[in-house]
mmCIF file of C-alpha atoms in Angstrom:
data_model
loop_
_atom_site.group_PDB
_atom_site.id
_atom_site.type_symbol
_atom_site.label_atom_id
_atom_site.label_comp_id
_atom_site.label_asym_id
_atom_site.label_seq_id
_atom_site.Cartn_x
_atom_site.Cartn_y
_atom_site.Cartn_z
ATOM 1 C CA MET I 53 14.714 -8.054 17.196
ATOM 2 C CA GLY I 54 17.411 -5.409 16.900
ATOM 3 C CA HIS I 55 17.783 -3.148 13.913
ATOM 4 C CA GLY I 56 20.817 -3.197 11.674
ATOM 5 C CA ALA I 57 22.304 -0.596 9.377
ATOM 6 C CA ALA I 58 20.040 0.693 6.625
ATOM 7 C CA ARG I 59 19.698 -1.474 3.512
ATOM 8 C CA LEU I 60 17.497 1.187 1.936
ATOM 9 C CA SER I 61 18.067 4.929 2.218
ATOM 10 C CA GLY I 62 17.571 8.194 0.411
ATOM 11 C CA SER I 63 20.032 11.076 0.583
ATOM 12 C CA GLU I 64 19.280 14.732 -0.205
ATOM 13 C CA LEU I 65 16.294 13.785 -2.355
ATOM 14 C CA THR I 66 14.369 16.322 -4.377
ATOM 15 C CA LEU I 67 11.084 14.719 -5.400
ATOM 16 C CA ALA I 68 8.820 16.306 -7.965
ATOM 17 C CA TYR I 69 6.042 15.618 -10.446
ATOM 18 C CA GLU I 70 6.666 17.676 -13.581
ATOM 19 C CA ARG I 71 6.921 21.231 -12.185
ATOM 20 C CA ARG I 72 5.444 20.569 -8.737
ATOM 21 C CA THR I 73 8.103 19.920 -6.118
ATOM 22 C CA ILE I 74 6.979 17.674 -3.242
ATOM 23 C CA ALA I 75 10.193 17.527 -1.206
ATOM 24 C CA GLU I 76 13.677 19.034 -1.260
ATOM 25 C CA GLY I 77 16.786 17.849 0.570
ATOM 26 C CA LEU I 78 14.911 14.878 2.059
ATOM 27 C CA THR I 79 17.127 12.303 3.764
ATOM 28 C CA VAL I 80 15.759 9.077 5.262
ATOM 29 C CA ALA I 81 17.178 5.702 6.258
ATOM 30 C CA VAL I 82 15.135 2.549 6.798
ATOM 31 C CA PRO I 83 16.725 0.479 9.580
ATOM 32 C CA ASP I 84 17.357 -3.108 8.501
ATOM 33 C CA ARG I 85 14.930 -5.646 10.028
ATOM 34 C CA SER I 86 12.600 -2.850 11.149
ATOM 35 C CA PHE I 87 8.885 -2.383 10.641
ATOM 36 C CA THR I 88 9.088 1.245 9.584
ATOM 37 C CA VAL I 89 5.848 3.209 9.228
ATOM 38 C CA VAL I 90 5.578 6.629 7.570
ATOM 39 C CA VAL I 91 2.780 8.904 8.791
ATOM 40 C CA GLY I 92 1.679 12.450 8.068
ATOM 41 C CA PRO I 93 -1.226 14.486 6.694
ATOM 42 C CA ASN I 94 -2.499 14.143 3.141
ATOM 43 C CA ALA I 95 -0.145 15.479 0.441
ATOM 44 C CA CYS I 96 2.855 15.636 2.791
ATOM 45 C CA GLY I 97 4.997 13.404 0.551
ATOM 46 C CA LYS I 98 4.602 9.979 2.216
ATOM 47 C CA SER I 99 3.607 8.037 -0.908
ATOM 48 C CA THR I 100 5.989 10.057 -3.071
ATOM 49 C CA LEU I 101 8.859 9.039 -0.786
ATOM 50 C CA LEU I 102 7.845 5.377 -1.075
ATOM 51 C CA ARG I 103 7.706 5.666 -4.870
ATOM 52 C CA ALA I 104 11.225 7.084 -4.905
ATOM 53 C CA LEU I 105 12.591 4.413 -2.549
ATOM 54 C CA SER I 106 11.136 1.693 -4.800
ATOM 55 C CA ARG I 107 12.476 3.272 -8.032
ATOM 56 C CA VAL I 108 8.989 3.967 -9.397
ATOM 57 C CA LEU I 109 9.751 7.706 -9.259
ATOM 58 C CA LYS I 110 13.148 9.015 -10.294
ATOM 59 C CA PRO I 111 14.357 11.761 -7.923
ATOM 60 C CA ALA I 112 15.060 15.132 -9.537
ATOM 61 C CA SER I 113 18.252 15.075 -7.475
ATOM 62 C CA GLY I 114 19.764 12.998 -4.705
ATOM 63 C CA THR I 115 20.392 9.267 -4.455
ATOM 64 C CA VAL I 116 18.487 6.194 -3.287
ATOM 65 C CA LEU I 117 20.796 3.428 -2.068
ATOM 66 C CA LEU I 118 19.803 -0.252 -1.951
ATOM 67 C CA ASP I 119 22.392 -2.420 -0.208
ATOM 68 C CA GLY I 120 24.942 0.356 -0.653
ATOM 69 C CA GLN I 121 24.397 0.739 -4.405
ATOM 70 C CA ASP I 122 22.622 3.490 -6.331
ATOM 71 C CA ILE I 123 19.253 1.875 -7.081
ATOM 72 C CA ALA I 124 19.167 3.619 -10.475
ATOM 73 C CA THR I 125 22.168 1.538 -11.619
ATOM 74 C CA LEU I 126 20.716 -1.861 -10.680
ATOM 75 C CA SER I 127 18.859 -4.163 -13.068
ATOM 76 C CA ALA I 128 15.086 -4.348 -12.760
ATOM 77 C CA LYS I 129 15.334 -8.041 -11.863
ATOM 78 C CA LYS I 130 17.912 -7.408 -9.127
ATOM 79 C CA VAL I 131 15.651 -4.750 -7.588
ATOM 80 C CA ALA I 132 12.575 -6.992 -7.896
ATOM 81 C CA ARG I 133 14.355 -9.843 -6.087
ATOM 82 C CA THR I 134 15.319 -7.567 -3.221
ATOM 83 C CA LEU I 135 12.439 -5.134 -2.908
ATOM 84 C CA GLY I 136 8.697 -5.738 -3.270
ATOM 85 C CA LEU I 137 6.167 -2.926 -3.630
ATOM 86 C CA LEU I 138 2.437 -2.803 -3.009
ATOM 87 C CA PRO I 139 1.388 0.458 -4.696
ATOM 88 C CA GLN I 140 -1.532 2.571 -3.537
ATOM 89 C CA SER I 141 -3.755 1.770 -6.488
ATOM 90 C CA SER I 142 -3.138 -1.328 -8.581
ATOM 91 C CA ILE I 143 -4.916 -2.332 -11.786
ATOM 92 C CA ALA I 144 -5.076 -6.037 -12.680
ATOM 93 C CA PRO I 145 -5.171 -7.243 -16.302
ATOM 94 C CA ASP I 146 -8.718 -7.911 -17.496
ATOM 95 C CA GLY I 147 -10.007 -11.367 -16.617
ATOM 96 C CA ILE I 148 -6.965 -12.507 -14.635
ATOM 97 C CA THR I 149 -7.746 -14.809 -11.716
ATOM 98 C CA ALA I 150 -6.546 -14.202 -8.183
ATOM 99 C CA ALA I 151 -4.161 -17.177 -8.315
ATOM 100 C CA ASP I 152 -2.644 -16.018 -11.622
ATOM 101 C CA LEU I 153 -2.131 -12.505 -10.253
ATOM 102 C CA VAL I 154 -0.397 -13.814 -7.131
ATOM 103 C CA ALA I 155 1.767 -16.076 -9.328
ATOM 104 C CA ARG I 156 3.144 -12.958 -11.028
ATOM 105 C CA GLY I 157 5.015 -12.299 -7.809
ATOM 106 C CA ARG I 158 7.288 -15.215 -8.773
ATOM 107 C CA TYR I 159 8.323 -13.674 -12.127
ATOM 108 C CA PRO I 160 11.526 -12.063 -10.801
ATOM 109 C CA HIS I 161 12.728 -15.548 -9.831
ATOM 110 C CA GLN I 162 12.168 -17.056 -13.295
ATOM 111 C CA GLY I 163 14.817 -17.220 -15.977
ATOM 112 C CA LEU I 164 15.965 -19.125 -19.046
ATOM 113 C CA LEU I 165 17.266 -21.938 -16.861
ATOM 114 C CA ARG I 166 14.725 -21.709 -14.079
ATOM 115 C CA GLN I 167 11.098 -22.185 -14.991
ATOM 116 C CA TRP I 168 7.966 -22.579 -12.846
ATOM 117 C CA SER I 169 8.483 -25.146 -10.083
ATOM 118 C CA ARG I 170 6.648 -26.896 -7.285
ATOM 119 C CA GLU I 171 8.417 -24.505 -4.929
ATOM 120 C CA ASP I 172 6.853 -21.556 -6.776
ATOM 121 C CA GLU I 173 3.468 -23.255 -6.489
ATOM 122 C CA ARG I 174 3.949 -23.762 -2.748
ATOM 123 C CA ILE I 175 4.949 -20.126 -2.213
ATOM 124 C CA VAL I 176 1.884 -18.897 -4.120
ATOM 125 C CA ASP I 177 -0.380 -21.179 -2.079
ATOM 126 C CA ASP I 178 1.244 -20.095 1.196
ATOM 127 C CA SER I 179 0.959 -16.406 0.277
ATOM 128 C CA MET I 180 -2.735 -16.757 -0.520
ATOM 129 C CA ALA I 181 -3.377 -18.697 2.683
ATOM 130 C CA ALA I 182 -1.535 -16.078 4.732
ATOM 131 C CA THR I 183 -3.720 -13.290 3.367
ATOM 132 C CA GLY I 184 -6.964 -15.267 3.572
ATOM 133 C CA VAL I 185 -7.657 -15.410 -0.169
ATOM 134 C CA ALA I 186 -7.052 -19.121 -0.916
ATOM 135 C CA ASP I 187 -10.773 -19.637 -1.540
ATOM 136 C CA LEU I 188 -10.708 -16.867 -4.168
ATOM 137 C CA ALA I 189 -8.005 -18.544 -6.313
ATOM 138 C CA ASP I 190 -10.190 -19.117 -9.376
ATOM 139 C CA ARG I 191 -12.198 -15.888 -9.133
ATOM 140 C CA PRO I 192 -11.461 -13.057 -11.619
ATOM 141 C CA VAL I 193 -9.819 -10.200 -9.729
ATOM 142 C CA ASP I 194 -12.128 -7.591 -11.294
ATOM 143 C CA GLU I 195 -15.143 -9.347 -9.719
ATOM 144 C CA LEU I 196 -13.755 -9.141 -6.172
ATOM 145 C CA SER I 197 -14.644 -6.545 -3.545
ATOM 146 C CA GLY I 198 -12.150 -3.777 -2.797
ATOM 147 C CA GLY I 199 -11.011 -5.527 0.371
ATOM 148 C CA GLN I 200 -10.590 -8.883 -1.345
ATOM 149 C CA ARG I 201 -8.598 -7.284 -4.171
ATOM 150 C CA GLN I 202 -6.351 -5.546 -1.682
ATOM 151 C CA ARG I 203 -5.533 -8.835 0.028
ATOM 152 C CA VAL I 204 -4.822 -10.519 -3.323
ATOM 153 C CA TRP I 205 -2.340 -7.755 -4.185
ATOM 154 C CA ILE I 206 -0.685 -8.184 -0.786
ATOM 155 C CA ALA I 207 -0.434 -11.925 -1.495
ATOM 156 C CA MET I 208 1.335 -11.145 -4.780
ATOM 157 C CA ALA I 209 3.831 -8.926 -2.950
ATOM 158 C CA LEU I 210 4.407 -11.731 -0.412
ATOM 159 C CA ALA I 211 4.948 -14.273 -3.195
ATOM 160 C CA GLN I 212 7.836 -12.161 -4.438
ATOM 161 C CA GLN I 213 9.619 -13.215 -1.210
ATOM 162 C CA THR I 214 11.810 -10.148 -0.996
ATOM 163 C CA PRO I 215 13.757 -9.230 2.140
ATOM 164 C CA LEU I 216 12.384 -5.685 1.775
ATOM 165 C CA LEU I 217 8.656 -5.047 1.383
ATOM 166 C CA LEU I 218 7.157 -1.581 0.770
ATOM 167 C CA LEU I 219 3.410 -1.125 1.288
ATOM 168 C CA ASP I 220 1.596 2.080 0.341
ATOM 169 C CA GLU I 221 -1.550 2.263 2.481
ATOM 170 C CA PRO I 222 -2.074 -1.531 2.653
ATOM 171 C CA THR I 223 -5.228 -1.186 4.779
ATOM 172 C CA THR I 224 -7.139 0.929 2.241
ATOM 173 C CA TYR I 225 -10.599 -0.499 1.433
ATOM 174 C CA LEU I 226 -10.429 -2.895 4.392
ATOM 175 C CA ASP I 227 -12.858 -2.995 7.304
ATOM 176 C CA ILE I 228 -11.400 -2.771 10.812
ATOM 177 C CA ALA I 229 -11.099 -6.553 11.312
ATOM 178 C CA HIS I 230 -9.255 -7.021 8.025
ATOM 179 C CA GLN I 231 -7.049 -3.990 8.739
ATOM 180 C CA ILE I 232 -5.855 -5.675 11.929
ATOM 181 C CA GLU I 233 -5.416 -8.998 10.106
ATOM 182 C CA VAL I 234 -3.188 -7.371 7.482
ATOM 183 C CA LEU I 235 -1.140 -5.479 10.070
ATOM 184 C CA ASP I 236 -0.766 -8.628 12.192
ATOM 185 C CA LEU I 237 0.469 -10.407 9.052
ATOM 186 C CA CYS I 238 3.003 -7.627 8.447
ATOM 187 C CA ALA I 239 4.161 -7.895 12.058
ATOM 188 C CA ARG I 240 4.653 -11.660 11.664
ATOM 189 C CA LEU I 241 6.703 -11.183 8.487
ATOM 190 C CA HIS I 242 8.870 -8.729 10.379
ATOM 191 C CA GLU I 243 9.221 -10.665 13.628
ATOM 192 C CA GLN I 244 9.356 -14.275 12.433
ATOM 193 C CA GLU I 245 10.924 -13.970 8.984
ATOM 194 C CA GLY I 246 13.174 -10.992 9.635
ATOM 195 C CA ARG I 247 11.850 -8.998 6.701
ATOM 196 C CA THR I 248 12.254 -5.238 6.594
ATOM 197 C CA LEU I 249 8.890 -3.557 6.037
ATOM 198 C CA VAL I 250 8.089 0.030 5.147
ATOM 199 C CA ALA I 251 4.421 1.015 5.202
ATOM 200 C CA VAL I 252 2.545 4.257 4.683
ATOM 201 C CA LEU I 253 -0.436 4.302 7.048
ATOM 202 C CA HIS I 254 -3.160 6.884 7.657
ATOM 203 C CA ASP I 255 -4.157 5.618 11.083
ATOM 204 C CA LEU I 256 -1.738 7.034 13.641
ATOM 205 C CA ASN I 257 -2.806 4.582 16.337
ATOM 206 C CA HIS I 258 -2.190 1.612 14.050
ATOM 207 C CA ALA I 259 1.204 3.092 13.198
ATOM 208 C CA ALA I 260 2.123 3.564 16.866
ATOM 209 C CA ARG I 261 0.996 0.037 17.734
ATOM 210 C CA TYR I 262 2.809 -1.838 14.967
ATOM 211 C CA ALA I 263 5.869 0.220 13.997
ATOM 212 C CA THR I 264 9.286 -0.444 15.464
ATOM 213 C CA HIS I 265 10.480 2.745 13.719
ATOM 214 C CA LEU I 266 8.167 5.672 12.966
ATOM 215 C CA ILE I 267 8.796 8.500 10.496
ATOM 216 C CA ALA I 268 6.500 11.534 10.835
ATOM 217 C CA MET I 269 6.372 13.841 7.806
ATOM 218 C CA ARG I 270 4.848 17.218 7.074
ATOM 219 C CA ASP I 271 5.240 19.391 3.949
ATOM 220 C CA GLY I 272 7.882 17.121 2.416
ATOM 221 C CA GLU I 273 10.078 17.064 5.512
ATOM 222 C CA VAL I 274 10.767 14.565 8.269
ATOM 223 C CA VAL I 275 9.553 16.217 11.479
ATOM 224 C CA ALA I 276 10.492 13.362 13.817
ATOM 225 C CA GLU I 277 11.551 9.733 13.677
ATOM 226 C CA GLY I 278 12.280 6.981 16.141
ATOM 227 C CA VAL I 279 10.552 4.440 18.379
ATOM 228 C CA PRO I 280 6.841 5.368 18.654
ATOM 229 C CA GLY I 281 6.904 5.306 22.462
ATOM 230 C CA GLU I 282 9.657 7.920 22.429
ATOM 231 C CA ILE I 283 8.394 10.353 19.804
ATOM 232 C CA VAL I 284 4.564 10.225 19.775
ATOM 233 C CA THR I 285 3.455 13.078 22.019
ATOM 234 C CA ALA I 286 0.465 15.412 22.003
ATOM 235 C CA GLU I 287 2.821 18.185 20.865
ATOM 236 C CA LEU I 288 4.076 16.142 17.896
ATOM 237 C CA VAL I 289 0.554 15.152 16.807
ATOM 238 C CA GLU I 290 -0.572 18.774 16.905
ATOM 239 C CA GLU I 291 2.541 19.904 15.004
ATOM 240 C CA VAL I 292 2.212 17.248 12.284
ATOM 241 C CA PHE I 293 -1.578 16.897 11.951
ATOM 242 C CA GLY I 294 -2.890 20.088 13.580
ATOM 243 C CA LEU I 295 -4.935 17.895 15.909
ATOM 244 C CA PRO I 296 -5.370 18.813 19.602
ATOM 245 C CA CYS I 297 -5.246 15.558 21.537
ATOM 246 C CA ARG I 298 -3.904 13.725 24.502
ATOM 247 C CA VAL I 299 -1.618 10.680 24.292
ATOM 248 C CA ILE I 300 -2.213 7.819 26.703
ATOM 249 C CA ASP I 301 -0.928 4.252 26.989
ATOM 250 C CA ASP I 302 -2.779 1.719 24.846
ATOM 251 C CA PRO I 303 -4.343 -0.657 27.403
ATOM 252 C CA GLU I 304 -3.630 -3.644 25.135
ATOM 253 C CA THR I 305 -0.022 -2.998 24.090
ATOM 254 C CA GLY I 306 1.308 -0.070 26.107
ATOM 255 C CA SER I 307 2.076 1.778 22.857
ATOM 256 C CA PRO I 308 1.030 5.435 22.490
ATOM 257 C CA LEU I 309 -2.700 5.911 21.904
ATOM 258 C CA VAL I 310 -3.842 9.221 20.446
ATOM 259 C CA VAL I 311 -7.185 10.435 21.788
ATOM 260 C CA PRO I 312 -8.496 13.491 19.893
ATOM 261 C CA ALA I 313 -9.676 16.328 22.118
ATOM 262 C CA ALA I 314 -13.446 16.443 22.544
ATOM 263 C CA ARG I 315 -15.333 19.421 21.177
ATOM 264 C CA ARG I 316 -18.443 21.083 22.509
ATOM 265 C CA ARG I 317 -21.453 21.170 20.265
ATOM 266 C CA ASP I 318 -20.891 24.889 19.761
ATOM 267 C CA GLY I 319 -17.447 24.072 18.330
ATOM 268 C CA ALA I 320 -15.386 25.077 21.357
ATOM 269 C CA ARG I 321 -12.869 22.537 22.563
ATOM 270 C CA LEU I 322 -13.352 21.047 26.006
ATOM 271 C CA PRO I 323 -10.510 21.890 28.400
ATOM 272 C CA ASP I 324 -7.975 19.129 29.037
ATOM 273 C CA PRO I 325 -8.042 17.719 32.559
ATOM 274 C CA ALA I 326 -5.034 18.985 34.505
ATOM 275 C CA GLY I 327 -1.944 16.918 33.970
ATOM 276 C CA GLN I 328 -3.464 14.647 31.336
ATOM 277 C CA VAL I 329 -1.686 15.986 28.250
ATOM 278 C CA MET I 330 1.688 14.351 27.872
#
């Protein structure tokens, strides 16, 4: 699926919390119909960028555009119908069941003349089935495991049925099998439904496998962006993460696979075999 022009972009953004500046002059564009993944070391500004793009954080300067309009000028309902956000840490109301939490994803579509419908019910059911939480419908969210809660929150974001979906570390708290399930689900939403996804991921190999567009950040700046197969090199990984490694082809997908350099027990790094570092 080809990418179109950006529906979501940030221009010359200065992002800050009170007096601490995270990024200055940051410009990014999310290609339409892409699965864009943002990677980088801790505290590099990945989640802060996502918060700004979703209007949770107001930039100190610069502009975020959604469908060509300054997102700050749009109504909350208009934004919520276009852009869904799964934040890094979400707190559910006390006692709310999984099904009721997922149903809240339909709120942006309600109005004085449009109340809850069978279609809303179907979308909630489908979203819970897609994330594997249908059997948890009547369970209070605060009694669920971290992984179960995470999948319920993802179901709520899916139920919003927005063309743009932003996910801040969606695989947090999940074991490896559920991480792959969630990322496979994201890939299906992108490939089969044409949704534009933006995810912050910690795992560089997951990012390289699933992203159609990769943004690598360090210290509040974009160091590189593009198709993973074109930009993920040993040099880039060392520049962004400070990690000596080699990059090989993933035997399953052909995408870049980062293999950290081995270290001797005395702490010295083993030499790379000749010609293996790409």
